[in-house]
mmCIF file with all atom_site columns, C-alpha atoms in Angstrom:
data_model
loop_
_atom_site.group_PDB
_atom_site.id
_atom_site.type_symbol
_atom_site.label_atom_id
_atom_site.label_alt_id
_atom_site.label_comp_id
_atom_site.label_asym_id
_atom_site.label_entity_id
_atom_site.label_seq_id
_atom_site.pdbx_PDB_ins_code
_atom_site.Cartn_x
_atom_site.Cartn_y
_atom_site.Cartn_z
_atom_site.occupancy
_atom_site.B_iso_or_equiv
_atom_site.pdbx_formal_charge
_atom_site.auth_seq_id
_atom_site.auth_comp_id
_atom_site.auth_asym_id
_atom_site.auth_atom_id
_atom_site.pdbx_PDB_model_num
ATOM 1   C CA . MET A 1 1   ? -0.063 -0.002  0.034   1.00 92.00 ? 1   MET A CA 1
ATOM 2   C CA . ASP A 1 2   ? 1.500  3.592   -0.554  1.00 95.00 ? 2   ASP A CA 1
ATOM 3   C CA . ILE A 1 3   ? 1.155  6.442   1.143   1.00 95.00 ? 3   ILE A CA 1
ATOM 4   C CA . LYS A 1 4   ? 0.908  10.222  0.590   1.00 97.00 ? 4   LYS A CA 1
ATOM 5   C CA . TYR A 1 5   ? 1.247  12.884  3.181   1.00 97.00 ? 5   TYR A CA 1
ATOM 6   C CA . LYS A 1 6   ? 1.168  16.160  3.860   1.00 97.00 ? 6   LYS A CA 1
ATOM 7   C CA . MET A 1 7   ? 3.981  17.610  5.536   1.00 97.00 ? 7   MET A CA 1
ATOM 8   C CA . GLU A 1 8   ? 3.260  21.162  6.742   1.00 97.00 ? 8   GLU A CA 1
ATOM 9   C CA . PHE A 1 9   ? 5.855  23.657  8.266   1.00 96.00 ? 9   PHE A CA 1
ATOM 10  C CA . PHE A 1 10  ? 5.291  26.555  10.944  1.00 97.00 ? 10  PHE A CA 1
ATOM 11  C CA . SER A 1 11  ? 7.973  28.179  11.234  1.00 96.00 ? 11  SER A CA 1
ATOM 12  C CA . ASN A 1 12  ? 11.426 28.295  9.362   1.00 95.00 ? 12  ASN A CA 1
ATOM 13  C CA . TRP A 1 13  ? 13.134 25.343  8.648   1.00 94.00 ? 13  TRP A CA 1
ATOM 14  C CA . HIS A 1 14  ? 16.492 24.256  7.011   1.00 90.00 ? 14  HIS A CA 1
ATOM 15  C CA . CYS A 1 15  ? 16.905 20.569  5.530   1.00 88.00 ? 15  CYS A CA 1
ATOM 16  C CA . GLY A 1 16  ? 21.198 21.120  5.108   1.00 79.00 ? 16  GLY A CA 1
ATOM 17  C CA . SER A 1 17  ? 22.905 20.291  1.662   1.00 62.00 ? 17  SER A CA 1
ATOM 18  C CA . GLY A 1 18  ? 26.121 19.835  3.367   1.00 59.00 ? 18  GLY A CA 1
ATOM 19  C CA . LEU A 1 19  ? 27.178 23.043  1.358   1.00 51.00 ? 19  LEU A CA 1
ATOM 20  C CA . ALA A 1 20  ? 28.621 26.547  2.184   1.00 50.00 ? 20  ALA A CA 1
ATOM 21  C CA . ALA A 1 21  ? 27.927 29.615  -0.792  1.00 50.00 ? 21  ALA A CA 1
ATOM 22  C CA . GLY A 1 22  ? 31.325 30.534  0.516   1.00 50.00 ? 22  GLY A CA 1
ATOM 23  C CA . ALA A 1 23  ? 31.801 34.084  3.067   1.00 51.00 ? 23  ALA A CA 1
ATOM 24  C CA . ASP A 1 24  ? 27.857 34.393  2.331   1.00 51.00 ? 24  ASP A CA 1
ATOM 25  C CA . VAL A 1 25  ? 26.361 31.336  4.185   1.00 59.00 ? 25  VAL A CA 1
ATOM 26  C CA . ASP A 1 26  ? 27.555 28.720  6.051   1.00 59.00 ? 26  ASP A CA 1
ATOM 27  C CA . ALA A 1 27  ? 24.481 26.258  5.369   1.00 76.00 ? 27  ALA A CA 1
ATOM 28  C CA . LEU A 1 28  ? 22.420 26.498  2.555   1.00 83.00 ? 28  LEU A CA 1
ATOM 29  C CA . VAL A 1 29  ? 19.505 24.316  2.204   1.00 87.00 ? 29  VAL A CA 1
ATOM 30  C CA . VAL A 1 30  ? 18.928 21.336  0.157   1.00 89.00 ? 30  VAL A CA 1
ATOM 31  C CA . LYS A 1 31  ? 17.328 22.170  -3.594  1.00 92.00 ? 31  LYS A CA 1
ATOM 32  C CA . ASP A 1 32  ? 16.160 20.159  -6.416  1.00 93.00 ? 32  ASP A CA 1
ATOM 33  C CA . ALA A 1 33  ? 17.421 20.706  -10.401 1.00 92.00 ? 33  ALA A CA 1
ATOM 34  C CA . ASN A 1 34  ? 14.794 24.019  -10.501 1.00 93.00 ? 34  ASN A CA 1
ATOM 35  C CA . GLY A 1 35  ? 16.439 25.789  -7.131  1.00 93.00 ? 35  GLY A CA 1
ATOM 36  C CA . LEU A 1 36  ? 13.302 24.522  -4.729  1.00 95.00 ? 36  LEU A CA 1
ATOM 37  C CA . PRO A 1 37  ? 13.985 22.982  -1.427  1.00 96.00 ? 37  PRO A CA 1
ATOM 38  C CA . PHE A 1 38  ? 12.863 19.802  -0.313  1.00 95.00 ? 38  PHE A CA 1
ATOM 39  C CA . VAL A 1 39  ? 13.053 17.493  2.604   1.00 95.00 ? 39  VAL A CA 1
ATOM 40  C CA . PRO A 1 40  ? 15.060 14.708  1.670   1.00 94.00 ? 40  PRO A CA 1
ATOM 41  C CA . GLY A 1 41  ? 13.219 10.814  1.661   1.00 95.00 ? 41  GLY A CA 1
ATOM 42  C CA . ARG A 1 42  ? 15.898 9.734   4.295   1.00 92.00 ? 42  ARG A CA 1
ATOM 43  C CA . THR A 1 43  ? 15.223 12.465  6.317   1.00 92.00 ? 43  THR A CA 1
ATOM 44  C CA . LEU A 1 44  ? 11.826 11.728  6.785   1.00 95.00 ? 44  LEU A CA 1
ATOM 45  C CA . LYS A 1 45  ? 13.033 7.749   6.978   1.00 95.00 ? 45  LYS A CA 1
ATOM 46  C CA . GLY A 1 46  ? 14.924 8.374   10.202  1.00 93.00 ? 46  GLY A CA 1
ATOM 47  C CA . LEU A 1 47  ? 12.793 10.430  11.706  1.00 94.00 ? 47  LEU A CA 1
ATOM 48  C CA . LEU A 1 48  ? 9.937  8.353   11.223  1.00 96.00 ? 48  LEU A CA 1
ATOM 49  C CA . ARG A 1 49  ? 11.905 5.248   12.243  1.00 95.00 ? 49  ARG A CA 1
ATOM 50  C CA . GLU A 1 50  ? 13.271 6.709   15.463  1.00 94.00 ? 50  GLU A CA 1
ATOM 51  C CA . ALA A 1 51  ? 9.426  7.649   16.311  1.00 96.00 ? 51  ALA A CA 1
ATOM 52  C CA . ALA A 1 52  ? 8.564  4.147   15.356  1.00 96.00 ? 52  ALA A CA 1
ATOM 53  C CA . TYR A 1 53  ? 10.914 2.288   17.663  1.00 94.00 ? 53  TYR A CA 1
ATOM 54  C CA . GLU A 1 54  ? 9.430  3.963   20.141  1.00 95.00 ? 54  GLU A CA 1
ATOM 55  C CA . LEU A 1 55  ? 5.829  3.091   20.032  1.00 94.00 ? 55  LEU A CA 1
ATOM 56  C CA . CYS A 1 56  ? 5.944  -0.237  18.485  1.00 93.00 ? 56  CYS A CA 1
ATOM 57  C CA . SER A 1 57  ? 7.373  -3.906  19.544  1.00 93.00 ? 57  SER A CA 1
ATOM 58  C CA . ASP A 1 58  ? 7.626  -5.300  16.402  1.00 93.00 ? 58  ASP A CA 1
ATOM 59  C CA . ARG A 1 59  ? 10.747 -5.066  15.202  1.00 92.00 ? 59  ARG A CA 1
ATOM 60  C CA . SER A 1 60  ? 10.267 -7.433  12.598  1.00 92.00 ? 60  SER A CA 1
ATOM 61  C CA . LEU A 1 61  ? 7.361  -5.413  11.519  1.00 94.00 ? 61  LEU A CA 1
ATOM 62  C CA . LEU A 1 62  ? 9.733  -2.332  11.533  1.00 94.00 ? 62  LEU A CA 1
ATOM 63  C CA . ASN A 1 63  ? 12.782 -4.112  10.151  1.00 93.00 ? 63  ASN A CA 1
ATOM 64  C CA . ARG A 1 64  ? 10.116 -5.118  6.845   1.00 94.00 ? 64  ARG A CA 1
ATOM 65  C CA . ILE A 1 65  ? 9.513  -1.169  6.466   1.00 95.00 ? 65  ILE A CA 1
ATOM 66  C CA . PHE A 1 66  ? 12.651 0.255   7.495   1.00 94.00 ? 66  PHE A CA 1
ATOM 67  C CA . GLY A 1 67  ? 15.242 -2.303  6.621   1.00 91.00 ? 67  GLY A CA 1
ATOM 68  C CA . ILE A 1 68  ? 18.158 -3.543  9.270   1.00 87.00 ? 68  ILE A CA 1
ATOM 69  C CA . SER A 1 69  ? 21.096 -1.099  9.268   1.00 71.00 ? 69  SER A CA 1
ATOM 70  C CA . GLY A 1 70  ? 24.626 -3.450  9.720   1.00 59.00 ? 70  GLY A CA 1
ATOM 71  C CA . ASP A 1 71  ? 24.972 -1.977  13.526  1.00 56.00 ? 71  ASP A CA 1
ATOM 72  C CA . GLU A 1 72  ? 21.606 -3.058  13.923  1.00 54.00 ? 72  GLU A CA 1
ATOM 73  C CA . GLN A 1 73  ? 22.092 -7.153  13.342  1.00 51.00 ? 73  GLN A CA 1
ATOM 74  C CA . PRO A 1 74  ? 23.868 -9.494  15.438  1.00 52.00 ? 74  PRO A CA 1
ATOM 75  C CA . ALA A 1 75  ? 27.030 -9.620  16.175  1.00 45.00 ? 75  ALA A CA 1
ATOM 76  C CA . ASN A 1 76  ? 27.608 -12.924 13.562  1.00 45.00 ? 76  ASN A CA 1
ATOM 77  C CA . ASP A 1 77  ? 25.712 -11.403 11.089  1.00 53.00 ? 77  ASP A CA 1
ATOM 78  C CA . GLY A 1 78  ? 26.843 -7.583  9.718   1.00 56.00 ? 78  GLY A CA 1
ATOM 79  C CA . ASP A 1 79  ? 24.743 -7.493  6.371   1.00 61.00 ? 79  ASP A CA 1
ATOM 80  C CA . CYS A 1 80  ? 22.831 -4.740  6.008   1.00 70.00 ? 80  CYS A CA 1
ATOM 81  C CA . ARG A 1 81  ? 19.343 -5.130  4.593   1.00 80.00 ? 81  ARG A CA 1
ATOM 82  C CA . ILE A 1 82  ? 16.782 -2.983  2.598   1.00 86.00 ? 82  ILE A CA 1
ATOM 83  C CA . GLY A 1 83  ? 13.249 -2.155  3.660   1.00 89.00 ? 83  GLY A CA 1
ATOM 84  C CA . GLU A 1 84  ? 10.116 -3.018  1.610   1.00 93.00 ? 84  GLU A CA 1
ATOM 85  C CA . SER A 1 85  ? 8.873  0.920   2.104   1.00 96.00 ? 85  SER A CA 1
ATOM 86  C CA . PHE A 1 86  ? 10.345 3.444   -0.369  1.00 96.00 ? 86  PHE A CA 1
ATOM 87  C CA . PHE A 1 87  ? 10.419 7.102   1.369   1.00 97.00 ? 87  PHE A CA 1
ATOM 88  C CA . GLY A 1 88  ? 10.262 9.736   -1.278  1.00 96.00 ? 88  GLY A CA 1
ATOM 89  C CA . ASN A 1 89  ? 11.168 13.433  -1.126  1.00 96.00 ? 89  ASN A CA 1
ATOM 90  C CA . ALA A 1 90  ? 8.954  15.978  0.330   1.00 97.00 ? 90  ALA A CA 1
ATOM 91  C CA . THR A 1 91  ? 8.148  18.496  -2.441  1.00 96.00 ? 91  THR A CA 1
ATOM 92  C CA . LEU A 1 92  ? 6.440  21.636  -2.693  1.00 95.00 ? 92  LEU A CA 1
ATOM 93  C CA . ALA A 1 93  ? 3.116  20.980  -4.252  1.00 85.00 ? 93  ALA A CA 1
ATOM 94  C CA . GLU A 1 94  ? 2.944  24.491  -5.562  1.00 85.00 ? 94  GLU A CA 1
ATOM 95  C CA . GLY A 1 95  ? 6.727  24.226  -7.227  1.00 83.00 ? 95  GLY A CA 1
ATOM 96  C CA . LYS A 1 96  ? 5.925  25.018  -10.761 1.00 84.00 ? 96  LYS A CA 1
ATOM 97  C CA . ALA A 1 97  ? 4.019  27.760  -10.230 1.00 88.00 ? 97  ALA A CA 1
ATOM 98  C CA . ILE A 1 98  ? 6.292  29.164  -8.047  1.00 89.00 ? 98  ILE A CA 1
ATOM 99  C CA . VAL A 1 99  ? 9.438  28.730  -10.476 1.00 90.00 ? 99  VAL A CA 1
ATOM 100 C CA . GLY A 1 100 ? 7.272  30.079  -13.652 1.00 90.00 ? 100 GLY A CA 1
ATOM 101 C CA . SER A 1 101 ? 6.481  33.181  -11.468 1.00 91.00 ? 101 SER A CA 1
ATOM 102 C CA . GLY A 1 102 ? 9.935  33.543  -10.527 1.00 92.00 ? 102 GLY A CA 1
ATOM 103 C CA . LEU A 1 103 ? 8.971  33.527  -6.895  1.00 91.00 ? 103 LEU A CA 1
ATOM 104 C CA . THR A 1 104 ? 11.404 31.089  -6.204  1.00 93.00 ? 104 THR A CA 1
ATOM 105 C CA . PRO A 1 105 ? 14.269 33.808  -4.279  1.00 92.00 ? 105 PRO A CA 1
ATOM 106 C CA . HIS A 1 106 ? 11.024 34.624  -2.180  1.00 93.00 ? 106 HIS A CA 1
ATOM 107 C CA . LEU A 1 107 ? 10.775 30.908  -0.284  1.00 94.00 ? 107 LEU A CA 1
ATOM 108 C CA . PHE A 1 108 ? 14.606 31.868  1.497   1.00 93.00 ? 108 PHE A CA 1
ATOM 109 C CA . GLN A 1 109 ? 15.383 33.515  4.226   1.00 91.00 ? 109 GLN A CA 1
ATOM 110 C CA . THR A 1 110 ? 19.010 33.660  5.901   1.00 85.00 ? 110 THR A CA 1
ATOM 111 C CA . PHE A 1 111 ? 19.609 34.249  9.733   1.00 80.00 ? 111 PHE A CA 1
ATOM 112 C CA . ALA A 1 112 ? 22.620 34.863  11.390  1.00 79.00 ? 112 ALA A CA 1
ATOM 113 C CA . SER A 1 113 ? 23.762 34.109  15.002  1.00 71.00 ? 113 SER A CA 1
ATOM 114 C CA . THR A 1 114 ? 26.713 34.205  16.973  1.00 67.00 ? 114 THR A CA 1
ATOM 115 C CA . ARG A 1 115 ? 27.923 32.656  20.780  1.00 70.00 ? 115 ARG A CA 1
ATOM 116 C CA . ILE A 1 116 ? 28.353 35.163  23.106  1.00 73.00 ? 116 ILE A CA 1
ATOM 117 C CA . ASP A 1 117 ? 30.657 35.160  26.337  1.00 73.00 ? 117 ASP A CA 1
ATOM 118 C CA . GLU A 1 118 ? 29.149 34.717  29.198  1.00 78.00 ? 118 GLU A CA 1
ATOM 119 C CA . LYS A 1 119 ? 31.348 36.545  31.416  1.00 80.00 ? 119 LYS A CA 1
ATOM 120 C CA . SER A 1 120 ? 31.982 39.349  28.865  1.00 78.00 ? 120 SER A CA 1
ATOM 121 C CA . GLY A 1 121 ? 28.640 39.666  27.216  1.00 75.00 ? 121 GLY A CA 1
ATOM 122 C CA . ILE A 1 122 ? 30.871 40.216  23.715  1.00 72.00 ? 122 ILE A CA 1
ATOM 123 C CA . ALA A 1 123 ? 30.317 38.090  21.017  1.00 67.00 ? 123 ALA A CA 1
ATOM 124 C CA . LYS A 1 124 ? 33.328 35.458  20.718  1.00 70.00 ? 124 LYS A CA 1
ATOM 125 C CA . ASP A 1 125 ? 35.578 35.663  17.543  1.00 68.00 ? 125 ASP A CA 1
ATOM 126 C CA . ASN A 1 126 ? 35.408 32.986  14.373  1.00 63.00 ? 126 ASN A CA 1
ATOM 127 C CA . THR A 1 127 ? 31.631 32.218  15.782  1.00 59.00 ? 127 THR A CA 1
ATOM 128 C CA . LEU A 1 128 ? 29.208 34.159  13.148  1.00 65.00 ? 128 LEU A CA 1
ATOM 129 C CA . ARG A 1 129 ? 27.563 31.842  11.472  1.00 74.00 ? 129 ARG A CA 1
ATOM 130 C CA . ARG A 1 130 ? 24.979 32.250  9.045   1.00 77.00 ? 130 ARG A CA 1
ATOM 131 C CA . ILE A 1 131 ? 22.347 29.814  7.808   1.00 81.00 ? 131 ILE A CA 1
ATOM 132 C CA . GLU A 1 132 ? 19.341 29.573  5.153   1.00 86.00 ? 132 GLU A CA 1
ATOM 133 C CA . THR A 1 133 ? 15.949 28.843  6.017   1.00 91.00 ? 133 THR A CA 1
ATOM 134 C CA . VAL A 1 134 ? 12.871 28.108  3.664   1.00 94.00 ? 134 VAL A CA 1
ATOM 135 C CA . VAL A 1 135 ? 9.554  30.176  5.092   1.00 96.00 ? 135 VAL A CA 1
ATOM 136 C CA . PRO A 1 136 ? 6.949  28.275  6.395   1.00 96.00 ? 136 PRO A CA 1
ATOM 137 C CA . CYS A 1 137 ? 5.235  26.490  3.575   1.00 95.00 ? 137 CYS A CA 1
ATOM 138 C CA . THR A 1 138 ? 3.385  22.826  2.978   1.00 96.00 ? 138 THR A CA 1
ATOM 139 C CA . LEU A 1 139 ? 5.072  20.066  1.104   1.00 96.00 ? 139 LEU A CA 1
ATOM 140 C CA . GLU A 1 140 ? 4.098  16.508  -0.223  1.00 97.00 ? 140 GLU A CA 1
ATOM 141 C CA . GLY A 1 141 ? 5.457  13.401  -0.376  1.00 97.00 ? 141 GLY A CA 1
ATOM 142 C CA . ASP A 1 142 ? 4.678  9.693   -0.506  1.00 97.00 ? 142 ASP A CA 1
ATOM 143 C CA . ILE A 1 143 ? 5.806  6.060   0.992   1.00 97.00 ? 143 ILE A CA 1
ATOM 144 C CA . LYS A 1 144 ? 5.794  3.586   -1.088  1.00 97.00 ? 144 LYS A CA 1
ATOM 145 C CA . ASN A 1 145 ? 4.975  -0.157  -0.395  1.00 96.00 ? 145 ASN A CA 1
ATOM 146 C CA . VAL A 1 146 ? 4.179  -0.236  3.047   1.00 96.00 ? 146 VAL A CA 1
ATOM 147 C CA . PRO A 1 147 ? 2.887  -3.247  4.303   1.00 95.00 ? 147 PRO A CA 1
ATOM 148 C CA . ASP A 1 148 ? -0.824 -3.207  5.361   1.00 95.00 ? 148 ASP A CA 1
ATOM 149 C CA . GLU A 1 149 ? 0.307  -4.132  8.881   1.00 94.00 ? 149 GLU A CA 1
ATOM 150 C CA . GLY A 1 150 ? 2.579  -1.253  9.073   1.00 94.00 ? 150 GLY A CA 1
ATOM 151 C CA . MET A 1 151 ? 0.011  1.700   8.138   1.00 95.00 ? 151 MET A CA 1
ATOM 152 C CA . GLU A 1 152 ? -1.259 2.502   12.001  1.00 95.00 ? 152 GLU A CA 1
ATOM 153 C CA . VAL A 1 153 ? 2.532  2.613   13.028  1.00 96.00 ? 153 VAL A CA 1
ATOM 154 C CA . LEU A 1 154 ? 3.766  4.850   10.293  1.00 96.00 ? 154 LEU A CA 1
ATOM 155 C CA . ARG A 1 155 ? 0.344  7.040   11.007  1.00 96.00 ? 155 ARG A CA 1
ATOM 156 C CA . GLN A 1 156 ? 1.261  7.234   14.603  1.00 97.00 ? 156 GLN A CA 1
ATOM 157 C CA . ALA A 1 157 ? 4.854  8.032   13.849  1.00 97.00 ? 157 ALA A CA 1
ATOM 158 C CA . MET A 1 158 ? 4.172  10.776  12.075  1.00 97.00 ? 158 MET A CA 1
ATOM 159 C CA . GLN A 1 159 ? 2.033  12.117  14.397  1.00 97.00 ? 159 GLN A CA 1
ATOM 160 C CA . MET A 1 160 ? 5.149  11.996  17.075  1.00 96.00 ? 160 MET A CA 1
ATOM 161 C CA . VAL A 1 161 ? 7.184  14.318  14.782  1.00 95.00 ? 161 VAL A CA 1
ATOM 162 C CA . LYS A 1 162 ? 7.141  17.976  15.459  1.00 95.00 ? 162 LYS A CA 1
ATOM 163 C CA . ARG A 1 163 ? 9.829  19.415  14.056  1.00 94.00 ? 163 ARG A CA 1
ATOM 164 C CA . MET A 1 164 ? 12.328 18.767  11.530  1.00 91.00 ? 164 MET A CA 1
ATOM 165 C CA . GLY A 1 165 ? 15.843 19.623  9.973   1.00 86.00 ? 165 GLY A CA 1
ATOM 166 C CA . THR A 1 166 ? 18.499 21.592  11.699  1.00 81.00 ? 166 THR A CA 1
ATOM 167 C CA . GLY A 1 167 ? 17.945 23.577  14.430  1.00 78.00 ? 167 GLY A CA 1
ATOM 168 C CA . ARG A 1 168 ? 14.776 22.019  15.972  1.00 78.00 ? 168 ARG A CA 1
ATOM 169 C CA . ASN A 1 169 ? 16.198 23.123  19.620  1.00 77.00 ? 169 ASN A CA 1
ATOM 170 C CA . ARG A 1 170 ? 16.462 26.390  18.023  1.00 78.00 ? 170 ARG A CA 1
ATOM 171 C CA . GLY A 1 171 ? 12.143 26.873  16.819  1.00 83.00 ? 171 GLY A CA 1
ATOM 172 C CA . TYR A 1 172 ? 13.155 25.987  13.414  1.00 90.00 ? 172 TYR A CA 1
ATOM 173 C CA . GLY A 1 173 ? 11.762 23.001  11.324  1.00 93.00 ? 173 GLY A CA 1
ATOM 174 C CA . ARG A 1 174 ? 8.337  23.401  13.689  1.00 96.00 ? 174 ARG A CA 1
ATOM 175 C CA . CYS A 1 175 ? 6.250  20.807  11.604  1.00 96.00 ? 175 CYS A CA 1
ATOM 176 C CA . SER A 1 176 ? 2.704  18.473  11.187  1.00 97.00 ? 176 SER A CA 1
ATOM 177 C CA . ILE A 1 177 ? 2.935  15.336  9.115   1.00 97.00 ? 177 ILE A CA 1
ATOM 178 C CA . THR A 1 178 ? -0.501 13.811  8.122   1.00 96.00 ? 178 THR A CA 1
ATOM 179 C CA . ILE A 1 179 ? -1.783 10.956  5.520   1.00 95.00 ? 179 ILE A CA 1
ATOM 180 C CA . ASN A 1 180 ? -3.980 12.461  2.704   1.00 92.00 ? 180 ASN A CA 1
ATOM 181 C CA . GLU A 1 181 ? -6.856 10.109  3.001   1.00 77.00 ? 181 GLU A CA 1
#
């Protein structure tokens, strides 16, 4: 069975690309070929896996959905196994319209932060960082080939995810994930 879901962000968010823009921005958002932000399927899969392991004791079912990494295997069996389910990227539903209207640059905001010395109250040297974020928006994605008995586990796991991406503990990435019925 396939799941189509909606991911609604209520605050700016940042899923990092691992790239920087030289002296301008230290951390860029991951973008597709059209320059639009997206949430990688592997990011969602990791958060849902963590939540599902809290919710469900049926490891056999969870292994079928998510697969098994080398560190989860018994000591004598170091093989990895791919899960049955495929977690696609979450993309902007209105992406084509945004690109066609030339509005892509308005999806992004850059924020600066620095570390302040507790004793002197002065910014510490070499701590100014700038991060690119995406404005609150709604994305859509799908998870393919979910075992029927795994549907409810994933629904509950989605309800547990309240923040996504970098800076979750600093107010970024507040979100809600719901299944499209």
